[in-house]
Amino acid sequence: MLPSERLEWVEGWGMAVGGAGYVYRPTTIEALQEILALARRKSVPIALRGSGQSYGDAALRPESIVLDLSRMNRVLEWDPGKGVIDVEPGLTVSGLWRYALGDGWWPPVVTGTMQPSIGGCLGMNVHGKNNWQRGTLGEHCKEFDLLLANGEVRTVDRASESDLFHAVIGSFGQLGIVTRARLQLKRVHSGLVEVKAESVPNLKAMLEKVDQAKDEWEYVVGWIDGFAKGRKLGRGLLHYARHLELGEDPVPAQGFRAEIQDVPDTLFGVVPKTIMWRLIKPWSNRPGMRLINLAKFLMGSTLQEGACYRQSLAAFSFLLDYVPSWKRIYEPGGLIQHQSMVPYGAAEEVFSRQLELSQRAGSPSFLVVLKRHRPDDFLLSHAVDGYSMAMDFPVYASRKDRLWKLVRQLAEPVVAAGGRFYPAKDAAIPADLYRATFTHGELDRLCELKTTLDPDHLLRSAFADRMLWASDP
Ligand SMILES: Cc1cc2nc3c(=O)[nH]c(=O)nc-3n(C[C@H](O)[C@H](O)[C@H](O)COP(=O)(O)OP(=O)(O)OC[C@H]3O[C@@H](n4cnc5c(N)ncnc54)[C@H](O)[C@@H]3O)c2cc1C
């Protein structure tokens, strides 16, 4: 039985874009097949949704069926000897690491929040702070089951169906529904990582340090003060981390326990972290954020300069999760993020330009994060041999048009440099620029596969319509 049709407001994680859709939350493949049949009968498109952690419009479509897969979240098979796990698509990164860590395994690629589902992570082919070393999550997927728009289930294996495998992963739910994924996890000898912190005076130094550290450290991430100008443009803080080797942690079993991993939910043992966003909210304007960025840089470059310490894997990987609901500081307009990936040699010029453009437009980014990437074999890969810079911007209704214009300006030099954009973060990139980043017939190939696998274009999303289906690639 299908649940009754009910319109619900569904929005991107950034709260800036959304629409009302008919939300279904199936728990079985048979229910999914019934919904597909219903959609075919009524000619209503379906947008797939995992945990809805994409910032923009990738997991929604107004006046369509929104297929929320979060209740299909079981572990189906687990081999604790080999670290191979079969999961349903709605299992979250949080559910995955909590399940496997006790046996000494950790997901080889994790996102900056543990909320995303594995289906959504494969839909976007997510990367972590170790993209240079480990690639994307898709590189650790051995096979998956794909439910096609006609209701047929196909098992897609990396080796024997390489073309389809590399097209489905990263094509944001446009070719079929991943209903089971087999992942290879990574052996860890401790629940702790060793972390080193360092400050850098400008963008050039930031890029150099990140590049130098990429082979030595498993994880490298840079934070940039989006308000700093002139000679200080791009100054920031770097965090490097590595897993502990066998024997470095005398009591590994202790660190594997979830309660050791999770950081306390109170500040100084008293103030509940659930109210922290309310304390930060009065500062979520340009002068306030300038001060917060400055204070963070000064503290990092003095008190914490050169600090080396051990931290739990979860606390290092998902720090933002430990300030619950922090995005609410951006209410009521929400936020957007722009994450461009730029080839190594062009990164300094392009990122300097992006920082300057945002400052000149009166919209300096409140939060800027830099990572090192490597290319991969997926059809719609967002990664290049270079860096990505992610910039968060608050959305104010009165300045929305100007912000969207700024995103075009930020994106233009990326295209000129042969870069790419990350769909999971986008709400505003113009379609002509997004499409211009694919220069080897990738979008034609996607269209061919779409015609074969989903000829009625049942699987859609606001993002895919905006970028691909609204006009013929
Ligand atoms: C605070 C924060 C930090 C983040 N940090 C990172 C990061 O470090 N690295 C990174 O790469 N990303 C990062 N992201 C982005 C996030 O990881 C991706 O958007 C991811 O896709 C979210 O997973 P989800 O389950 O919420 O998917 P959704 O956002 O719900 O969906 C993502 C896409 O996958 C499709 N999809 C969902 N389920 C399926 C399925 N079963 N089969 C096929 N397609 C499906 C959807 O249609 C959609 O196009 C971050 C997001 C937030 C909010």
XYZ file of C-alpha atoms and ligand atoms in Angstrom:
526
model
C 0.000 0.000 0.000
C 1.253 3.457 -0.852
C 0.857 6.157 1.768
C -1.643 8.835 0.842
C -0.456 11.728 -1.271
C 0.487 14.741 0.806
C 2.275 17.881 -0.269
C 5.246 18.724 1.940
C 7.734 21.579 1.777
C 11.118 20.161 0.810
C 14.199 22.346 0.787
C 17.917 22.120 0.182
C 20.125 21.883 3.239
C 21.025 25.574 2.826
C 17.334 26.547 3.227
C 17.618 28.997 0.316
C 15.802 26.917 -2.310
C 12.895 24.503 -2.045
C 9.431 23.578 -3.206
C 6.403 21.517 -2.289
C 6.513 17.862 -3.368
C 4.654 14.598 -2.748
C 6.968 12.900 -0.289
C 7.060 9.112 -0.054
C 9.184 7.230 2.452
C 9.248 3.601 1.326
C 10.961 0.825 3.252
C 11.086 -1.946 0.650
C 12.047 -2.461 -2.984
C 8.454 -3.532 -3.703
C 7.152 -0.201 -2.364
C 9.699 1.624 -4.533
C 8.482 -0.313 -7.556
C 4.876 0.635 -6.740
C 5.820 4.303 -6.539
C 7.651 4.093 -9.875
C 4.551 2.491 -11.420
C 2.368 5.217 -9.952
C 4.681 7.911 -11.300
C 4.658 6.323 -14.750
C 0.851 6.069 -14.706
C 0.376 9.676 -13.654
C 3.390 11.048 -15.576
C 4.748 12.679 -12.428
C 8.546 13.005 -12.209
C 10.427 11.633 -9.213
C 13.268 13.359 -7.362
C 15.453 11.063 -5.247
C 16.406 12.177 -1.782
C 18.694 10.633 0.800
C 19.252 12.781 3.887
C 18.709 16.060 2.003
C 22.191 17.356 2.849
C 22.909 18.808 -0.576
C 23.023 22.556 -0.154
C 20.867 23.449 -3.161
C 18.260 21.867 -5.408
C 19.775 18.446 -6.199
C 17.448 16.370 -4.011
C 14.106 18.025 -4.671
C 11.749 19.032 -7.430
C 8.600 21.082 -6.879
C 5.256 19.464 -7.716
C 6.897 16.070 -8.146
C 7.206 12.913 -6.129
C 10.088 13.225 -3.701
C 11.357 9.762 -2.913
C 12.877 9.979 0.541
C 15.040 6.876 0.963
C 16.091 7.521 4.548
C 13.982 4.670 5.987
C 15.781 2.077 3.881
C 18.730 2.162 6.205
C 19.691 -1.388 7.140
C 23.072 -3.065 7.057
C 22.421 -6.116 4.878
C 25.727 -7.968 5.175
C 28.975 -7.405 7.044
C 32.280 -9.185 6.834
C 34.312 -7.944 9.817
C 37.358 -9.875 8.586
C 37.546 -8.095 5.231
C 35.705 -4.856 6.028
C 33.208 -5.362 3.206
C 29.709 -4.124 3.915
C 26.406 -4.221 2.019
C 24.023 -1.436 2.967
C 20.683 -0.011 1.991
C 20.872 3.486 0.490
C 19.415 5.352 3.455
C 22.070 4.250 5.942
C 23.894 7.399 6.984
C 27.641 7.923 7.268
C 26.952 8.095 11.000
C 25.202 4.701 10.941
C 28.050 3.248 8.907
C 30.957 4.263 11.122
C 29.056 3.443 14.320
C 28.397 -0.049 12.957
C 31.925 -0.830 11.764
C 34.317 0.992 14.082
C 34.011 -1.534 16.893
C 35.540 -4.096 14.514
C 38.367 -1.707 13.573
C 36.995 -0.357 10.280
C 36.252 3.213 9.187
C 34.713 4.579 5.941
C 37.613 5.423 3.610
C 35.906 8.644 2.538
C 33.695 10.727 4.811
C 31.991 14.069 4.327
C 32.258 17.055 6.678
C 28.971 16.020 8.285
C 27.963 12.475 9.213
C 24.316 13.011 8.238
C 24.452 12.110 4.493
C 23.098 8.759 3.343
C 25.224 6.293 1.382
C 22.789 6.523 -1.570
C 23.121 10.308 -1.589
C 26.894 10.056 -1.193
C 27.099 7.824 -4.259
C 24.653 10.086 -6.084
C 27.158 12.918 -5.646
C 30.285 10.738 -5.436
C 31.435 12.583 -2.351
C 35.010 13.374 -1.376
C 36.639 13.909 1.992
C 39.621 15.747 3.418
C 41.694 12.904 1.986
C 40.564 13.167 -1.644
C 44.152 13.309 -2.861
C 44.994 10.053 -1.103
C 41.780 8.012 -1.338
C 39.723 9.527 -4.150
C 35.943 9.625 -3.900
C 33.526 7.235 -2.174
C 32.708 5.699 -5.555
C 36.279 4.387 -5.735
C 35.552 2.225 -2.684
C 32.253 0.859 -3.969
C 32.516 -2.646 -5.393
C 28.996 -3.009 -6.797
C 25.474 -1.741 -6.338
C 21.893 -2.671 -7.176
C 20.180 -0.179 -9.435
C 16.411 0.068 -9.636
C 15.561 1.417 -13.070
C 12.616 3.648 -13.915
C 10.786 0.648 -15.440
C 10.962 -1.236 -12.129
C 13.747 -3.651 -13.104
C 16.606 -4.206 -10.630
C 20.134 -4.604 -12.049
C 23.298 -5.446 -10.180
C 26.054 -3.207 -11.485
C 29.573 -4.459 -10.904
C 32.639 -2.208 -11.121
C 34.611 -4.530 -13.365
C 32.026 -6.099 -15.654
C 29.811 -3.031 -16.169
C 32.438 -0.356 -15.829
C 30.761 2.158 -18.141
C 27.416 2.118 -16.317
C 29.113 1.886 -12.916
C 31.128 5.028 -13.557
C 28.122 6.858 -15.009
C 25.596 6.152 -12.245
C 27.922 7.153 -9.418
C 28.085 10.937 -9.471
C 25.178 11.542 -11.832
C 22.951 12.793 -9.007
C 20.203 10.217 -9.249
C 19.401 10.653 -12.945
C 19.940 7.087 -14.166
C 18.350 4.926 -11.468
C 17.869 4.350 -7.759
C 20.742 2.744 -5.863
C 19.006 0.262 -3.559
C 22.067 -1.583 -2.227
C 25.742 -0.683 -2.197
C 28.740 -2.855 -1.386
C 31.582 -0.833 0.102
C 35.140 -1.653 1.097
C 35.960 0.014 4.412
C 39.411 0.956 5.664
C 41.244 -0.855 8.481
C 42.139 1.440 11.386
C 44.267 0.587 14.400
C 42.872 3.271 16.647
C 39.787 5.426 17.055
C 42.098 8.419 17.294
C 43.968 10.503 14.745
C 47.044 12.629 15.259
C 46.367 16.216 14.270
C 48.716 19.102 13.572
C 47.631 22.735 13.258
C 49.500 25.496 11.432
C 48.754 29.011 10.186
C 49.667 30.537 6.821
C 49.913 34.253 5.930
C 48.370 34.191 2.449
C 46.864 32.106 -0.332
C 50.173 31.260 -2.011
C 51.497 29.775 1.227
C 48.205 27.970 1.818
C 48.325 26.277 -1.578
C 51.998 25.372 -1.217
C 51.557 23.869 2.258
C 48.494 21.856 1.251
C 50.338 20.464 -1.730
C 53.453 19.613 0.297
C 51.367 17.833 2.943
C 49.199 15.799 0.590
C 51.403 12.691 0.483
C 52.604 12.772 4.074
C 49.244 13.235 5.824
C 46.038 11.267 5.204
C 43.830 14.310 5.786
C 44.579 17.939 4.897
C 42.110 20.815 5.112
C 42.574 24.556 4.976
C 40.346 27.227 6.470
C 40.611 30.710 4.904
C 39.671 34.071 6.384
C 37.330 35.295 3.631
C 37.619 38.908 4.832
C 41.428 39.305 4.697
C 42.648 41.499 1.850
C 45.804 42.638 0.064
C 48.959 40.854 1.166
C 46.873 38.846 3.658
C 44.447 37.586 1.025
C 43.874 33.875 1.569
C 45.507 33.702 4.992
C 44.244 30.913 7.152
C 44.762 27.789 9.168
C 45.679 24.295 8.137
C 44.850 21.042 9.854
C 46.676 17.861 8.960
C 45.769 14.463 10.394
C 46.905 10.865 10.141
C 45.630 7.565 11.476
C 47.674 5.989 14.262
C 49.815 3.034 13.244
C 49.479 -0.395 14.858
C 50.842 -0.169 18.406
C 50.693 3.630 18.694
C 47.413 3.426 20.592
C 47.935 1.136 23.607
C 44.175 0.579 24.089
C 42.561 0.800 20.650
C 39.327 -0.901 21.745
C 38.682 2.019 24.086
C 38.799 4.588 21.250
C 36.535 2.492 19.033
C 33.594 3.043 21.384
C 30.993 5.490 20.050
C 30.761 7.355 23.352
C 34.496 8.130 23.138
C 34.122 9.273 19.535
C 31.273 11.707 20.126
C 32.331 15.019 21.646
C 30.292 16.170 24.676
C 26.947 17.814 23.933
C 27.603 20.601 26.412
C 30.146 23.387 26.444
C 32.330 23.449 29.607
C 30.050 20.702 30.918
C 27.209 23.191 31.453
C 25.968 25.080 28.384
C 23.983 22.802 26.057
C 25.426 22.973 22.527
C 21.883 23.034 21.144
C 21.705 26.722 22.063
C 25.085 27.628 20.546
C 23.647 28.724 17.212
C 21.444 31.199 19.089
C 24.556 32.678 20.719
C 26.311 32.990 17.333
C 23.224 34.300 15.509
C 23.675 37.993 16.527
C 27.149 37.832 14.904
C 25.958 36.436 11.580
C 26.345 39.677 9.680
C 29.340 41.164 7.892
C 30.946 43.021 10.860
C 30.290 40.086 13.195
C 31.688 37.496 10.807
C 34.715 39.693 10.049
C 35.455 39.655 13.777
C 34.861 35.921 14.144
C 37.149 35.176 11.165
C 39.814 37.495 12.582
C 39.566 35.979 16.067
C 39.783 32.449 14.643
C 42.889 33.352 12.653
C 44.577 35.123 15.583
C 43.875 32.270 17.983
C 45.047 29.700 15.456
C 48.226 31.594 14.608
C 49.218 32.233 18.235
C 47.753 29.931 20.889
C 47.360 26.882 18.632
C 50.295 27.473 16.255
C 52.130 24.214 15.596
C 49.961 22.319 18.078
C 49.996 18.525 17.770
C 47.291 16.560 19.510
C 45.194 13.418 19.322
C 41.501 13.636 18.579
C 38.751 11.102 17.984
C 38.108 10.220 14.348
C 34.531 11.506 14.565
C 35.464 14.774 16.280
C 38.127 15.490 13.648
C 35.988 14.431 10.694
C 32.628 15.920 11.663
C 33.477 18.927 13.809
C 30.564 20.972 12.439
C 28.060 18.355 13.600
C 28.951 19.168 17.156
C 27.375 22.623 16.875
C 23.813 21.384 16.333
C 21.677 23.345 13.849
C 24.493 25.836 13.168
C 23.009 26.615 9.762
C 20.137 28.351 11.558
C 22.371 31.363 12.102
C 21.570 32.030 8.418
C 17.795 32.182 8.908
C 15.574 33.460 7.430
C 17.184 33.591 3.971
C 19.453 30.571 4.352
C 22.841 30.129 2.718
C 24.380 28.960 -0.509
C 27.801 27.526 -1.096
C 29.962 27.764 -4.173
C 32.631 25.069 -4.502
C 34.842 25.189 -7.541
C 37.605 22.751 -8.385
C 40.548 24.347 -10.174
C 43.620 22.726 -11.784
C 46.816 22.983 -9.771
C 48.595 25.633 -11.846
C 45.634 28.010 -12.071
C 44.424 27.792 -8.482
C 46.237 30.806 -7.046
C 44.981 33.148 -9.744
C 41.406 31.850 -9.799
C 40.937 31.664 -6.022
C 42.527 35.127 -5.491
C 40.090 36.481 -8.027
C 37.134 34.769 -6.354
C 38.063 36.112 -2.913
C 38.543 39.622 -4.308
C 35.338 39.523 -6.352
C 33.276 38.515 -3.344
C 34.835 41.242 -1.201
C 34.345 43.908 -3.880
C 30.730 42.860 -4.325
C 30.178 43.474 -0.602
C 29.566 39.752 -0.043
C 32.730 38.325 1.518
C 32.296 34.652 2.252
C 31.555 33.882 5.910
C 33.300 30.490 5.699
C 35.947 29.394 3.168
C 37.422 25.883 3.025
C 40.212 24.586 0.790
C 41.085 20.993 -0.167
C 43.464 19.140 -2.524
C 41.954 16.809 -5.131
C 42.904 14.264 -7.736
C 41.026 13.293 -10.916
C 38.930 10.126 -11.143
C 37.241 8.006 -13.811
C 33.594 8.840 -13.170
C 31.603 10.219 -16.093
C 30.498 13.428 -14.380
C 33.504 13.684 -12.078
C 33.784 16.969 -10.220
C 37.417 16.432 -9.260
C 40.544 17.678 -11.023
C 44.252 17.476 -10.257
C 44.160 20.612 -8.198
C 42.303 22.258 -5.367
C 38.758 23.139 -4.419
C 37.666 26.245 -2.595
C 34.211 26.253 -0.998
C 32.676 29.617 -0.092
C 29.532 30.050 2.062
C 27.324 33.088 1.473
C 24.253 34.200 3.416
C 21.172 34.799 1.283
C 19.209 38.001 1.889
C 15.973 38.371 -0.096
C 16.787 41.984 -0.986
C 20.228 41.063 -2.428
C 19.481 37.674 -3.917
C 19.840 38.773 -7.569
C 23.216 40.348 -6.806
C 24.409 37.180 -5.093
C 23.370 34.988 -8.031
C 25.221 37.440 -10.337
C 28.286 37.122 -8.118
C 28.169 33.322 -8.453
C 28.312 33.729 -12.245
C 31.384 35.945 -11.827
C 33.002 33.405 -9.502
C 32.295 30.587 -11.946
C 33.590 32.221 -15.133
C 37.329 31.999 -14.341
C 36.853 28.377 -13.249
C 35.553 27.428 -16.684
C 38.353 29.357 -18.378
C 40.914 27.458 -16.279
C 39.471 24.031 -17.138
C 37.945 23.507 -13.707
C 34.744 21.872 -12.499
C 31.911 22.593 -10.058
C 30.516 20.415 -7.299
C 26.752 19.881 -7.798
C 26.152 18.902 -4.162
C 26.858 22.456 -3.101
C 25.227 24.367 -5.906
C 22.054 26.408 -6.109
C 23.066 29.200 -8.441
C 25.636 28.291 -11.092
C 24.373 29.201 -14.584
C 23.740 26.118 -16.742
C 25.896 27.358 -19.624
C 28.936 27.510 -17.329
C 28.259 24.150 -15.680
C 27.891 22.487 -19.064
C 30.995 24.194 -20.426
C 33.138 22.293 -17.906
C 32.412 19.002 -19.711
C 34.511 19.120 -22.854
C 34.828 15.448 -23.786
C 31.253 14.518 -24.659
C 30.374 13.512 -21.080
C 26.940 15.108 -21.236
C 26.157 13.455 -24.578
C 27.020 10.092 -23.038
C 24.786 10.848 -20.059
C 21.924 11.701 -22.447
C 22.429 8.417 -24.317
C 22.266 6.461 -21.075
C 19.245 8.446 -19.926
C 17.448 7.626 -23.175
C 18.164 3.921 -22.697
C 17.525 3.622 -18.967
C 14.886 6.265 -18.321
C 13.377 7.204 -21.700
C 10.389 9.030 -20.129
C 12.658 11.151 -17.935
C 10.897 9.963 -14.812
C 13.933 10.585 -12.602
C 14.537 14.298 -12.382
C 15.519 16.991 -9.912
C 15.385 20.766 -9.923
C 19.188 20.770 -10.307
C 19.195 18.304 -13.217
C 16.404 20.207 -14.951
C 18.277 23.478 -14.500
C 21.582 22.098 -15.769
C 20.675 19.366 -18.227
C 17.117 18.654 -19.167
C 15.693 22.177 -19.542
C 17.635 22.550 -22.780
C 19.087 19.735 -24.837
C 22.833 19.233 -24.103
C 27.747 20.593 6.526
C 27.980 19.816 5.258
C 29.263 19.374 4.956
C 29.489 18.658 3.764
N 30.755 18.229 3.502
C 31.005 17.552 2.367
C 32.299 17.052 2.086
O 33.223 17.201 2.878
N 32.497 16.392 0.914
C 31.480 16.178 0.034
O 31.729 15.571 -1.005
N 30.225 16.623 0.285
C 29.974 17.301 1.417
N 28.710 17.737 1.686
C 27.653 17.474 0.699
C 26.951 16.146 0.950
O 27.840 15.165 1.362
C 26.320 15.671 -0.362
O 25.376 16.613 -0.764
C 25.653 14.298 -0.230
O 25.155 13.951 -1.493
C 24.508 14.361 0.755
O 23.948 13.076 0.935
P 22.385 12.959 1.178
O 22.061 11.582 1.594
O 21.913 14.043 2.025
O 21.882 13.143 -0.324
P 20.809 14.129 -0.910
O 21.284 15.522 -0.756
O 19.478 13.803 -0.375
O 20.924 13.685 -2.439
C 22.122 13.893 -3.164
C 21.940 13.430 -4.614
O 21.909 12.017 -4.667
C 20.700 11.564 -5.276
N 20.332 10.346 -4.553
C 19.944 10.242 -3.263
N 19.728 8.951 -2.954
C 19.994 8.240 -4.065
C 19.945 6.849 -4.374
N 19.601 5.935 -3.481
N 20.281 6.461 -5.634
C 20.664 7.365 -6.569
N 20.724 8.692 -6.325
C 20.388 9.115 -5.085
C 19.712 12.701 -5.111
O 18.753 12.707 -6.118
C 20.625 13.913 -5.211
O 20.838 14.284 -6.543
C 28.419 18.402 2.865
C 27.134 18.829 3.190
C 26.907 19.507 4.369
C 25.515 19.947 4.705
